[in-house]
Amino acid sequence: ELPPWKPELELRTLGADGYRVAIVRPHGFVAKHKYPVIDAAYGGPGYLVAVADAFKFIRAQIVADATSSIVVAIDGRGTPYRDRAWERAIAGKFGSVPVQGHIEALRALAAEMPEIDLSRVGVYGWSFGGYFAVDAVLTHPEIYDVAVAGAPPSDWHDYDTAYTERYLGVPHDAKTEAVYAQSSLLEMARKTTLPRPLLLMHGTADDNVYFSHSLLLAESLARADRPFTFIPLLGQTHLVADTARQLLTWKETVEILRDKLWGDQKGPDSPHYLQ
């Protein structure tokens, strides 16, 4: 069922590197107000998110409205359909290139849009986007204030070899093992950085990124004394199919983003479709 409105979608190309960014403003947007920004992240290879297809941004519009925030989707280095060097930039660098590229794009966007408040940045994503979200708050807490991560691959040793080895190499020597360690959320969780709120969700029947990934990540976060909330999605696979569970999942998502980005402030009025 289509909603009775269209997403407030704008596409831009930013900075010297030409980052492609999709921007979704909340309904009721007022230019004189300052808004938090939420990174609707994927960040992995082989997939674009900043595309001229409003239908793909219905969920982003719901998140923008429910959180009174500006939601952005960014295609950084490592994504396809640019040149060879752009696409190969992610090779061996899952843990650094995607997040650093998004930060550069966010700063370039804030320079053009004074209504964006870079002191309040959230991130959410699923699959590689979930990996990105955890990576972002663990490695760059000075930028990202809160994250929602669904089904993140926490250790690339335990993911599909045809995918992983294409980008990180075959884990058989010290050099390649160092690449896997640098890309591991388990290793990132053990390092001491500023703790940020993290909501972690994962289907217990996930046959793509196995549920054990989030169990291991939760263990590493707990041992590092990091704050996080873990919601197992009972019986769900990599895509949450149950409509009631899907609604609850997105309610949890917008609530933590809204609470952490606005705090005690009410924020500008905008509709909340998840009531």
XYZ file of N, CA and C in Angstrom:
825
model
N 0.848 -1.200 0.000
C 0.000 0.000 0.000
C 0.878 1.242 0.000
N 0.618 2.154 -0.923
C 1.383 3.389 -1.001
C 0.825 4.411 -0.011
N 1.690 5.230 0.569
C 1.215 6.263 1.497
C 0.532 7.390 0.728
N -0.207 8.242 1.418
C -0.910 9.340 0.744
C -0.018 10.546 0.454
N 1.294 10.374 0.550
C 2.231 11.453 0.298
C 3.436 10.895 -0.459
N 4.237 11.798 -1.002
C 5.470 11.392 -1.664
C 6.661 11.794 -0.791
N 7.719 11.002 -0.793
C 8.922 11.396 -0.044
C 9.475 12.732 -0.519
N 9.924 13.529 0.445
C 10.535 14.834 0.145
C 11.991 14.596 -0.250
N 12.197 14.110 -1.461
C 13.507 13.618 -1.903
C 14.241 14.650 -2.744
N 15.532 14.818 -2.429
C 16.429 15.637 -3.244
C 17.729 14.875 -3.432
N 18.294 14.931 -4.627
C 19.584 14.302 -4.917
C 20.634 15.382 -5.162
N 21.804 15.198 -4.571
C 22.912 16.136 -4.769
C 24.209 15.372 -5.013
N 25.153 16.069 -5.661
C 26.519 15.588 -5.796
C 27.417 16.570 -5.057
N 28.250 16.051 -4.147
C 28.948 16.906 -3.203
C 30.454 16.741 -3.250
N 31.155 17.844 -3.001
C 32.588 17.812 -2.781
C 33.393 17.517 -4.029
N 34.709 17.589 -3.854
C 35.616 17.357 -4.972
C 35.531 15.934 -5.492
N 35.170 14.990 -4.614
C 35.076 13.586 -5.011
C 33.707 13.225 -5.566
N 32.774 14.156 -5.555
C 31.471 13.905 -6.160
C 30.653 12.835 -5.455
N 30.586 12.910 -4.121
C 29.727 11.973 -3.391
C 28.276 12.191 -3.802
N 27.587 11.115 -4.118
C 26.171 11.194 -4.460
C 25.351 10.976 -3.194
N 24.450 11.915 -2.921
C 23.705 11.911 -1.665
C 22.222 12.130 -1.951
N 21.386 11.309 -1.328
C 19.941 11.512 -1.338
C 19.536 12.124 -0.010
N 18.711 13.148 -0.067
C 18.313 13.905 1.122
C 16.800 13.815 1.268
N 16.345 13.440 2.452
C 14.913 13.373 2.751
C 14.639 14.262 3.953
N 13.915 15.344 3.728
C 13.538 16.257 4.806
C 12.206 15.821 5.405
N 11.994 16.112 6.679
C 10.703 15.765 7.275
C 9.588 16.637 6.712
N 8.390 16.094 6.617
C 7.234 16.916 6.269
C 7.060 17.984 7.342
N 6.759 19.183 6.929
C 6.689 20.295 7.866
C 8.033 20.951 8.098
N 9.028 20.620 7.277
C 10.373 21.176 7.392
C 10.337 22.702 7.343
N 11.093 23.339 8.244
C 11.220 24.794 8.299
C 12.703 25.137 8.202
N 13.085 25.868 7.172
C 14.497 26.086 6.868
C 15.247 26.787 7.997
N 14.572 27.611 8.796
C 15.267 28.361 9.839
C 15.614 27.493 11.050
N 15.043 26.294 11.143
C 15.333 25.397 12.261
C 16.610 24.600 12.007
N 17.239 24.168 13.082
C 18.367 23.247 13.003
C 17.860 21.825 13.233
N 18.239 20.908 12.362
C 17.760 19.536 12.437
C 18.926 18.566 12.627
N 18.722 17.523 13.430
C 19.702 16.420 13.429
C 19.737 15.768 12.051
N 20.811 15.041 11.807
C 20.924 14.305 10.546
C 21.096 12.825 10.868
N 20.410 11.987 10.092
C 20.480 10.540 10.276
C 21.003 9.913 8.988
N 22.058 9.159 9.121
C 22.692 8.462 8.002
C 21.993 7.117 7.809
N 21.191 7.013 6.739
C 20.543 5.741 6.402
C 21.552 4.945 5.583
N 22.357 4.159 6.258
C 23.595 3.649 5.671
C 23.451 2.250 5.090
N 24.170 2.034 4.016
C 24.554 0.691 3.577
C 26.073 0.677 3.515
N 26.655 1.325 2.536
C 28.098 1.532 2.533
C 28.926 0.420 1.935
N 28.311 -0.738 1.684
C 29.070 -1.863 1.171
C 29.198 -1.864 -0.339
N 29.989 -2.770 -0.868
C 30.205 -2.840 -2.321
C 29.004 -3.406 -3.060
N 28.902 -3.051 -4.330
C 27.919 -3.673 -5.212
C 26.518 -3.127 -5.131
N 26.294 -2.023 -4.394
C 24.927 -1.564 -4.174
C 24.902 -0.053 -4.033
N 23.923 0.597 -4.678
C 23.734 2.040 -4.590
C 22.499 2.360 -3.759
N 22.562 3.455 -3.012
C 21.398 3.890 -2.226
C 20.897 5.272 -2.639
N 21.747 6.115 -3.191
C 21.341 7.458 -3.618
C 20.851 7.389 -5.057
N 19.622 6.936 -5.227
C 19.073 6.675 -6.555
C 17.807 7.504 -6.777
N 17.504 7.789 -8.034
C 16.340 8.604 -8.401
C 15.089 7.732 -8.449
N 14.683 7.264 -7.283
C 13.508 6.404 -7.171
C 12.842 6.707 -5.832
N 11.843 7.578 -5.851
C 11.207 8.022 -4.613
C 10.604 6.858 -3.828
N 10.156 5.813 -4.531
C 9.551 4.666 -3.864
C 10.497 4.042 -2.843
N 11.807 4.096 -3.110
C 12.793 3.493 -2.215
C 13.002 4.311 -0.933
N 12.407 5.500 -0.844
C 12.651 6.373 0.307
C 11.413 6.567 1.177
N 10.424 5.700 1.017
C 9.239 5.781 1.874
C 9.625 5.565 3.332
N 10.429 4.549 3.592
C 10.862 4.282 4.972
C 11.711 5.428 5.509
N 12.595 5.978 4.675
C 13.416 7.111 5.108
C 12.545 8.310 5.465
N 11.468 8.519 4.704
C 10.557 9.618 5.022
C 9.856 9.391 6.356
N 9.450 8.157 6.604
C 8.820 7.831 7.887
C 9.792 8.096 9.033
N 11.049 7.699 8.870
C 12.054 7.946 9.910
C 12.284 9.450 10.081
N 12.386 10.188 8.975
C 12.579 11.633 9.049
C 11.445 12.300 9.807
N 10.208 11.910 9.495
C 9.053 12.512 10.150
C 8.970 12.119 11.620
N 9.227 10.847 11.912
C 9.091 10.351 13.287
C 10.169 10.896 14.212
N 11.294 11.322 13.655
C 12.401 11.817 14.468
C 12.650 13.316 14.302
N 11.860 13.978 13.439
C 12.092 15.391 13.119
C 13.554 15.614 12.738
N 14.015 14.811 11.805
C 15.415 14.847 11.381
C 15.510 14.827 9.862
N 16.669 15.178 9.362
C 16.968 15.050 7.942
C 17.692 13.720 7.742
N 17.137 12.864 6.902
C 17.722 11.555 6.632
C 18.485 11.625 5.313
N 19.693 11.087 5.305
C 20.510 11.101 4.090
C 20.980 9.686 3.758
N 21.088 9.402 2.479
C 21.660 8.141 1.990
C 22.834 8.498 1.094
N 23.990 7.895 1.332
C 25.246 8.301 0.711
C 25.873 7.137 -0.038
N 26.321 7.408 -1.258
C 27.126 6.445 -2.010
C 28.577 6.913 -1.985
N 29.367 6.267 -1.151
C 30.766 6.652 -1.000
C 31.689 5.754 -1.810
N 32.978 5.857 -1.523
C 33.964 5.023 -2.225
C 33.686 3.543 -1.954
N 33.884 2.747 -2.989
C 33.621 1.323 -2.892
C 32.311 0.920 -3.523
N 31.441 1.895 -3.806
C 30.173 1.591 -4.458
C 30.364 1.528 -5.975
N 29.445 0.883 -6.684
C 29.663 0.612 -8.113
C 29.292 1.775 -9.027
N 29.589 1.564 -10.314
C 29.182 2.443 -11.413
C 29.883 3.793 -11.393
N 31.104 3.807 -10.857
C 31.987 4.956 -11.031
C 33.178 4.430 -11.830
N 34.408 4.836 -11.452
C 35.560 4.269 -12.150
C 36.166 3.137 -11.324
N 37.186 2.500 -11.882
C 37.778 1.320 -11.250
C 38.376 1.661 -9.884
N 39.091 2.786 -9.796
C 39.741 3.152 -8.540
C 38.706 3.411 -7.446
N 37.592 4.042 -7.808
C 36.536 4.322 -6.826
C 35.967 3.027 -6.261
N 35.699 2.073 -7.137
C 35.088 0.830 -6.683
C 36.068 -0.037 -5.903
N 37.348 -0.006 -6.289
C 38.349 -0.839 -5.621
C 38.869 -0.227 -4.319
N 38.454 1.004 -3.997
C 38.963 1.667 -2.791
C 38.622 0.907 -1.522
N 37.560 0.104 -1.574
C 37.105 -0.611 -0.377
C 37.859 -1.914 -0.155
N 38.648 -2.357 -1.126
C 39.345 -3.633 -1.022
C 40.265 -3.644 0.194
N 40.022 -4.587 1.104
C 40.830 -4.706 2.305
C 40.542 -3.660 3.358
N 39.503 -2.831 3.155
C 39.282 -1.698 4.052
C 37.806 -1.529 4.399
N 37.129 -2.637 4.675
C 35.727 -2.560 5.087
C 35.545 -1.654 6.299
N 36.493 -1.691 7.227
C 36.334 -0.992 8.492
C 36.657 0.480 8.462
N 37.218 0.999 7.367
C 37.647 2.396 7.356
C 37.083 3.207 6.202
N 37.181 2.709 4.973
C 36.801 3.504 3.801
C 35.326 3.911 3.804
N 34.371 3.008 4.059
C 32.964 3.439 4.010
C 32.632 4.538 5.010
N 33.013 4.370 6.271
C 32.658 5.353 7.293
C 33.347 6.682 7.034
N 34.620 6.647 6.669
C 35.338 7.895 6.418
C 34.718 8.648 5.252
N 34.289 7.930 4.221
C 33.644 8.576 3.080
C 32.331 9.232 3.463
N 31.535 8.572 4.302
C 30.276 9.161 4.749
C 30.511 10.411 5.583
N 31.543 10.392 6.422
C 31.849 11.577 7.225
C 32.223 12.749 6.322
N 33.025 12.491 5.305
C 33.389 13.548 4.361
C 32.152 14.097 3.657
N 31.251 13.205 3.269
C 30.032 13.638 2.588
C 29.134 14.432 3.530
N 29.012 14.019 4.782
C 28.196 14.751 5.752
C 28.742 16.160 5.977
N 30.037 16.282 6.069
C 30.631 17.609 6.258
C 30.417 18.491 5.038
N 30.544 17.918 3.849
C 30.294 18.681 2.630
C 28.832 19.105 2.539
N 27.926 18.218 2.975
C 26.504 18.539 2.942
C 26.178 19.641 3.944
N 26.739 19.574 5.139
C 26.485 20.604 6.153
C 27.001 21.965 5.702
N 28.071 21.982 4.916
C 28.591 23.245 4.398
C 27.611 23.902 3.431
N 26.787 23.088 2.763
C 25.795 23.611 1.825
C 24.434 23.823 2.472
N 24.156 23.124 3.558
C 22.843 23.166 4.190
C 22.998 23.581 5.658
N 22.895 24.872 5.969
C 23.085 25.327 7.356
C 22.036 24.790 8.320
N 20.939 24.246 7.805
C 19.918 23.676 8.692
C 20.336 22.342 9.289
N 21.414 21.746 8.791
C 21.908 20.481 9.337
C 22.797 20.745 10.544
N 22.521 20.029 11.632
C 23.283 20.151 12.870
C 24.195 18.934 13.010
N 25.477 19.119 12.696
C 26.419 17.998 12.740
C 26.826 17.630 14.160
N 26.324 18.350 15.150
C 26.572 17.934 16.533
C 25.569 16.877 16.981
N 24.592 16.549 16.110
C 23.592 15.516 16.406
C 23.441 14.628 15.170
N 24.174 13.515 15.165
C 24.186 12.615 14.019
C 23.853 11.200 14.464
N 22.858 10.609 13.833
C 22.519 9.213 14.068
C 22.769 8.387 12.828
N 22.728 7.082 12.982
C 22.938 6.180 11.854
C 22.124 4.915 12.068
N 21.544 4.401 10.988
C 20.896 3.093 11.054
C 21.155 2.341 9.754
N 21.130 1.025 9.846
C 21.340 0.216 8.655
C 21.151 -1.256 8.965
N 21.034 -2.034 7.912
C 20.814 -3.473 8.028
C 21.842 -4.196 7.173
N 22.269 -5.363 7.611
C 23.249 -6.172 6.889
C 24.579 -5.403 6.840
N 25.133 -5.123 5.663
C 26.358 -4.310 5.661
C 26.075 -2.950 6.282
N 24.848 -2.442 6.117
C 24.480 -1.194 6.773
C 24.498 -1.308 8.285
N 24.130 -2.493 8.812
C 24.239 -2.722 10.242
C 25.693 -2.757 10.681
N 26.534 -3.411 9.890
C 27.978 -3.408 10.138
C 28.501 -1.978 10.154
N 28.083 -1.194 9.156
C 28.499 0.209 9.067
C 28.092 0.975 10.321
N 26.841 0.785 10.779
C 26.338 1.539 11.929
C 27.153 1.255 13.182
N 27.471 -0.015 13.420
C 28.289 -0.360 14.594
C 29.692 0.220 14.451
N 30.281 0.038 13.293
C 31.605 0.586 13.002
C 31.623 2.089 13.284
N 30.594 2.799 12.824
C 30.557 4.260 12.940
C 30.613 4.724 14.395
N 29.771 4.123 15.271
C 29.763 4.593 16.658
C 30.956 4.093 17.458
N 31.567 2.987 17.021
C 32.744 2.489 17.723
C 34.012 3.234 17.332
N 34.145 3.572 16.048
C 35.393 4.173 15.579
C 35.325 5.689 15.450
N 34.115 6.243 15.313
C 33.984 7.699 15.173
C 32.858 8.231 16.052
N 32.983 8.026 17.376
C 31.945 8.532 18.283
C 31.927 10.058 18.371
N 32.981 10.702 17.871
C 32.989 12.169 17.843
C 32.036 12.708 16.772
N 31.628 11.845 15.849
C 30.690 12.229 14.795
C 29.319 11.604 15.031
N 29.281 10.308 15.250
C 28.022 9.573 15.359
C 27.621 9.422 16.829
N 26.414 9.903 17.149
C 25.950 9.941 18.534
C 25.127 8.719 18.931
N 24.529 8.031 17.981
C 23.648 6.904 18.279
C 23.529 6.053 17.026
N 23.377 4.747 17.216
C 23.309 3.837 16.065
C 22.256 2.763 16.287
N 21.620 2.373 15.189
C 20.733 1.213 15.167
C 21.283 0.267 14.105
N 21.590 -0.959 14.503
C 22.231 -1.918 13.613
C 21.409 -3.193 13.526
N 21.042 -3.580 12.324
C 20.342 -4.831 12.113
C 21.226 -5.840 11.408
N 21.309 -7.034 11.952
C 22.000 -8.171 11.337
C 23.400 -7.826 10.830
N 24.278 -7.293 11.685
C 25.617 -6.928 11.218
C 26.571 -8.119 11.175
N 27.334 -8.281 10.108
C 28.416 -9.286 10.123
C 29.525 -8.784 11.051
N 29.706 -9.438 12.169
C 30.647 -8.921 13.168
C 32.071 -9.409 12.941
N 32.216 -10.582 12.336
C 33.547 -11.151 12.067
C 33.499 -11.756 10.669
N 34.288 -11.190 9.754
C 34.203 -11.606 8.351
C 34.757 -13.001 8.110
N 35.436 -13.594 9.096
C 35.805 -15.001 8.980
C 34.565 -15.882 8.865
N 33.458 -15.419 9.424
C 32.251 -16.237 9.530
C 31.171 -15.838 8.536
N 31.557 -15.116 7.481
C 30.577 -14.766 6.467
C 30.914 -15.501 5.169
N 30.004 -15.422 4.218
C 30.105 -16.111 2.928
C 31.464 -15.854 2.266
N 32.177 -16.930 1.970
C 33.539 -16.767 1.454
C 33.581 -16.148 0.061
N 32.613 -16.470 -0.801
C 32.623 -15.929 -2.163
C 32.509 -14.412 -2.147
N 31.785 -13.889 -1.169
C 31.666 -12.429 -1.010
C 32.896 -11.876 -0.303
N 33.201 -12.412 0.863
C 34.234 -11.833 1.716
C 35.607 -11.864 1.062
N 35.985 -13.003 0.502
C 37.335 -13.142 -0.033
C 37.546 -12.325 -1.297
N 36.458 -11.958 -1.952
C 36.556 -11.073 -3.116
C 37.121 -9.720 -2.715
N 36.812 -9.274 -1.502
C 37.200 -7.933 -1.065
C 38.309 -7.918 -0.017
N 38.374 -8.956 0.819
C 39.367 -8.973 1.902
C 40.488 -9.975 1.686
N 40.355 -10.839 0.678
C 41.383 -11.832 0.422
C 41.156 -13.118 1.203
N 41.968 -14.127 0.900
C 41.870 -15.425 1.564
C 42.632 -15.356 2.885
N 41.976 -15.667 4.003
C 42.647 -15.521 5.310
C 43.620 -16.662 5.582
N 44.830 -16.519 5.087
C 45.784 -17.627 5.242
C 47.159 -17.167 5.702
N 47.420 -15.847 5.754
C 48.738 -15.394 6.197
C 48.586 -14.169 7.096
N 49.686 -13.725 7.675
C 49.649 -12.640 8.658
C 49.112 -11.351 8.048
N 49.490 -11.073 6.794
C 49.037 -9.840 6.158
C 47.525 -9.829 5.985
N 46.973 -10.921 5.475
C 45.529 -10.976 5.260
C 44.788 -11.036 6.587
N 45.310 -11.737 7.557
C 44.666 -11.803 8.867
C 44.586 -10.418 9.504
N 45.586 -9.580 9.242
C 45.545 -8.214 9.755
C 44.403 -7.438 9.121
N 44.136 -7.697 7.844
C 43.011 -7.055 7.149
C 41.690 -7.481 7.792
N 41.542 -8.765 8.074
C 40.320 -9.265 8.716
C 40.161 -8.669 10.117
N 41.254 -8.556 10.849
C 41.183 -7.993 12.198
C 40.767 -6.529 12.164
N 41.323 -5.768 11.211
C 40.968 -4.356 11.089
C 39.514 -4.162 10.706
N 38.914 -5.164 10.061
C 37.527 -5.070 9.614
C 36.547 -5.721 10.586
N 37.030 -6.229 11.703
C 36.203 -6.982 12.639
C 35.548 -6.065 13.669
N 34.218 -6.144 13.784
C 33.523 -5.391 14.834
C 33.911 -5.887 16.224
N 34.263 -7.154 16.329
C 34.679 -7.701 17.625
C 35.952 -7.021 18.108
N 36.881 -6.786 17.186
C 38.117 -6.093 17.543
C 37.843 -4.627 17.850
N 36.968 -3.995 17.055
C 36.631 -2.583 17.313
C 35.996 -2.410 18.680
N 35.154 -3.369 19.085
C 34.443 -3.270 20.363
C 35.401 -3.308 21.545
N 36.550 -3.936 21.363
C 37.493 -4.093 22.468
C 38.347 -2.846 22.697
N 38.345 -1.925 21.736
C 39.177 -0.733 21.860
C 38.434 0.346 22.643
N 39.167 1.127 23.401
C 38.579 2.135 24.279
C 38.324 3.418 23.501
N 37.049 3.735 23.280
C 36.652 5.012 22.707
C 35.409 5.485 23.452
N 34.962 6.688 23.142
C 33.786 7.249 23.795
C 32.567 6.374 23.529
N 31.899 5.849 24.568
C 30.741 4.981 24.349
C 29.540 5.761 23.844
N 28.823 5.189 22.892
C 27.609 5.774 22.334
C 26.483 4.753 22.378
N 25.225 5.201 22.477
C 24.097 4.264 22.499
C 24.008 3.463 21.203
N 23.724 2.175 21.352
C 23.636 1.265 20.210
C 22.477 0.308 20.417
N 21.592 0.255 19.440
C 20.515 -0.734 19.419
C 20.870 -1.781 18.382
N 20.969 -3.027 18.816
C 21.353 -4.148 17.971
C 20.166 -5.086 17.817
N 19.801 -5.421 16.577
C 18.686 -6.326 16.301
C 19.121 -7.383 15.298
N 18.578 -8.605 15.458
C 18.988 -9.685 14.559
C 17.944 -10.793 14.589
N 17.569 -11.292 13.419
C 16.663 -12.428 13.334
C 17.341 -13.715 13.761
N 16.689 -14.472 14.624
C 17.306 -15.703 15.128
C 17.416 -16.773 14.054
N 16.628 -16.653 12.974
C 16.662 -17.633 11.888
C 17.354 -17.081 10.645
N 18.189 -16.076 10.823
C 18.881 -15.456 9.690
C 19.774 -16.487 9.004
N 19.518 -16.723 7.719
C 20.306 -17.701 6.971
C 21.323 -17.022 6.049
N 21.517 -15.731 6.229
C 22.519 -14.997 5.455
C 23.637 -14.560 6.400
N 23.347 -13.601 7.271
C 24.270 -13.254 8.360
C 23.753 -13.980 9.599
N 24.430 -15.027 10.004
C 23.916 -15.879 11.073
C 23.770 -15.113 12.391
N 22.773 -15.524 13.172
C 22.474 -14.907 14.454
C 23.693 -14.897 15.377
N 24.571 -15.853 15.203
C 25.768 -15.924 16.057
C 26.639 -14.673 15.928
N 26.568 -13.977 14.792
C 27.341 -12.743 14.646
C 26.976 -11.739 15.738
N 25.676 -11.558 15.975
C 25.251 -10.596 16.991
C 25.484 -11.119 18.408
N 25.412 -12.424 18.590
C 25.741 -12.987 19.900
C 27.204 -12.702 20.252
N 28.091 -12.913 19.305
C 29.511 -12.642 19.544
C 29.758 -11.157 19.763
N 29.067 -10.315 18.979
C 29.232 -8.878 19.143
C 28.721 -8.423 20.505
N 27.561 -8.942 20.918
C 27.020 -8.588 22.228
C 27.995 -8.982 23.339
N 28.617 -10.136 23.212
C 29.593 -10.582 24.203
C 30.788 -9.632 24.254
N 31.293 -9.229 23.077
C 32.442 -8.321 23.035
C 32.086 -6.958 23.609
N 30.890 -6.449 23.291
C 30.458 -5.160 23.825
C 30.312 -5.221 25.340
N 29.721 -6.308 25.831
C 29.522 -6.452 27.275
C 30.854 -6.518 28.008
N 31.790 -7.285 27.468
C 33.101 -7.407 28.115
C 33.867 -6.083 28.104
N 33.581 -5.251 27.106
C 34.226 -3.937 27.035
C 33.463 -2.883 27.824
N 32.383 -3.299 28.497
C 31.567 -2.401 29.323
C 30.993 -1.255 28.499
N 30.503 -1.605 27.309
C 29.902 -0.607 26.421
C 28.381 -0.687 26.495
N 27.692 0.448 26.467
C 26.230 0.410 26.510
C 25.646 -0.066 25.181
N 24.685 -0.977 25.259
C 23.977 -1.411 24.057
C 22.692 -2.089 24.482
N 21.757 -2.156 23.549
C 20.513 -2.888 23.730
C 20.425 -3.919 22.624
N 20.072 -5.144 22.988
C 20.036 -6.241 22.017
C 18.619 -6.802 21.959
N 18.019 -6.784 20.763
C 16.675 -7.329 20.569
C 16.744 -8.490 19.583
N 16.638 -9.737 20.048
C 16.543 -10.872 19.116
C 15.160 -10.879 18.467
N 15.120 -11.092 17.175
C 13.856 -11.143 16.429
C 13.527 -12.616 16.204
N 12.714 -13.162 17.077
C 12.477 -14.600 17.117
C 11.873 -15.112 15.813
N 12.566 -16.090 15.207
C 12.068 -16.749 14.013
C 12.203 -15.962 12.726
N 12.766 -14.760 12.786
C 12.906 -13.935 11.584
C 14.240 -14.236 10.887
N 14.231 -14.106 9.572
C 15.442 -14.326 8.791
C 16.140 -12.990 8.542
N 16.912 -12.902 7.474
C 17.675 -11.676 7.199
C 16.743 -10.510 6.872
N 15.582 -10.807 6.331
C 14.555 -9.800 6.088
C 13.398 -10.073 7.040
N 13.011 -9.072 7.800
C 11.922 -9.251 8.764
C 10.614 -9.312 7.996
N 9.999 -10.503 7.971
C 8.808 -10.715 7.152
C 7.512 -10.478 7.911
N 7.510 -10.740 9.208
C 6.296 -10.590 10.002
C 5.947 -9.106 10.139
N 4.742 -8.705 9.730
C 4.394 -7.286 9.689
C 4.340 -6.663 11.084
N 3.833 -7.391 12.072
C 3.785 -6.856 13.428
C 5.193 -6.642 13.976
N 6.079 -7.613 13.740
C 7.456 -7.494 14.196
C 8.174 -6.370 13.445
N 7.861 -6.210 12.162
C 8.466 -5.146 11.365
C 8.084 -3.769 11.918
N 6.812 -3.608 12.264
C 6.355 -2.339 12.834
C 7.056 -2.056 14.151
N 7.144 -3.062 15.021
C 7.797 -2.883 16.305
C 9.289 -2.574 16.143
N 9.910 -3.211 15.147
C 11.327 -2.973 14.874
C 11.577 -1.513 14.536
N 10.730 -0.952 13.677
C 10.945 0.437 13.269
C 10.508 1.422 14.349
N 9.549 1.044 15.187
C 9.218 1.892 16.329
C 10.403 1.985 17.294
N 11.042 0.844 17.546
C 12.238 0.854 18.402
C 13.329 1.725 17.786
N 13.472 1.625 16.470
C 14.499 2.388 15.763
C 14.284 3.882 15.924
N 13.074 4.348 15.609
C 12.852 5.798 15.644
C 12.862 6.329 17.076
N 12.457 5.510 18.030
C 12.423 5.992 19.410
C 13.821 6.261 19.950
N 14.772 5.352 19.712
C 16.121 5.594 20.229
C 16.784 6.738 19.478
N 16.545 6.837 18.163
C 17.127 7.935 17.394
C 16.557 9.273 17.859
N 15.242 9.346 18.004
C 14.612 10.601 18.427
C 15.063 10.990 19.840
N 15.071 10.024 20.744
C 15.417 10.328 22.129
C 16.857 10.803 22.263
N 17.770 10.161 21.564
C 19.178 10.512 21.709
C 19.545 11.774 20.938
N 18.852 12.061 19.826
C 19.204 13.230 19.021
C 18.512 14.507 19.488
N 17.348 14.368 20.110
C 16.630 15.544 20.590
C 16.696 15.706 22.104
N 16.914 14.630 22.846
C 16.954 14.730 24.291
C 15.635 15.216 24.844
N 15.682 16.237 25.697
C 14.477 16.784 26.300
C 13.781 17.797 25.396
N 14.415 18.148 24.276
C 13.774 19.094 23.366
C 12.632 18.412 22.626
N 11.617 19.150 22.331
C 10.479 18.588 21.627
C 10.776 18.428 20.141
N 11.462 19.400 19.575
C 11.736 19.381 18.142
C 10.558 19.948 17.363
N 10.788 20.340 16.129
C 9.708 20.857 15.289
C 8.615 19.809 15.098
N 7.401 20.248 14.916
C 6.288 19.326 14.704
C 6.396 18.646 13.345
N 6.216 17.343 13.338
C 6.097 16.587 12.091
C 5.302 15.329 12.391
N 4.635 14.775 11.398
C 3.783 13.622 11.666
C 4.576 12.391 12.079
N 3.938 11.537 12.856
C 4.560 10.295 13.340
C 3.680 9.137 12.866
N 4.120 8.421 11.820
C 3.282 7.409 11.191
C 3.337 6.053 11.896
N 4.191 5.934 12.926
C 4.342 4.642 13.576
C 3.584 4.548 14.894
N 2.683 5.488 15.149
C 1.894 5.427 16.374
C 0.939 4.237 16.317
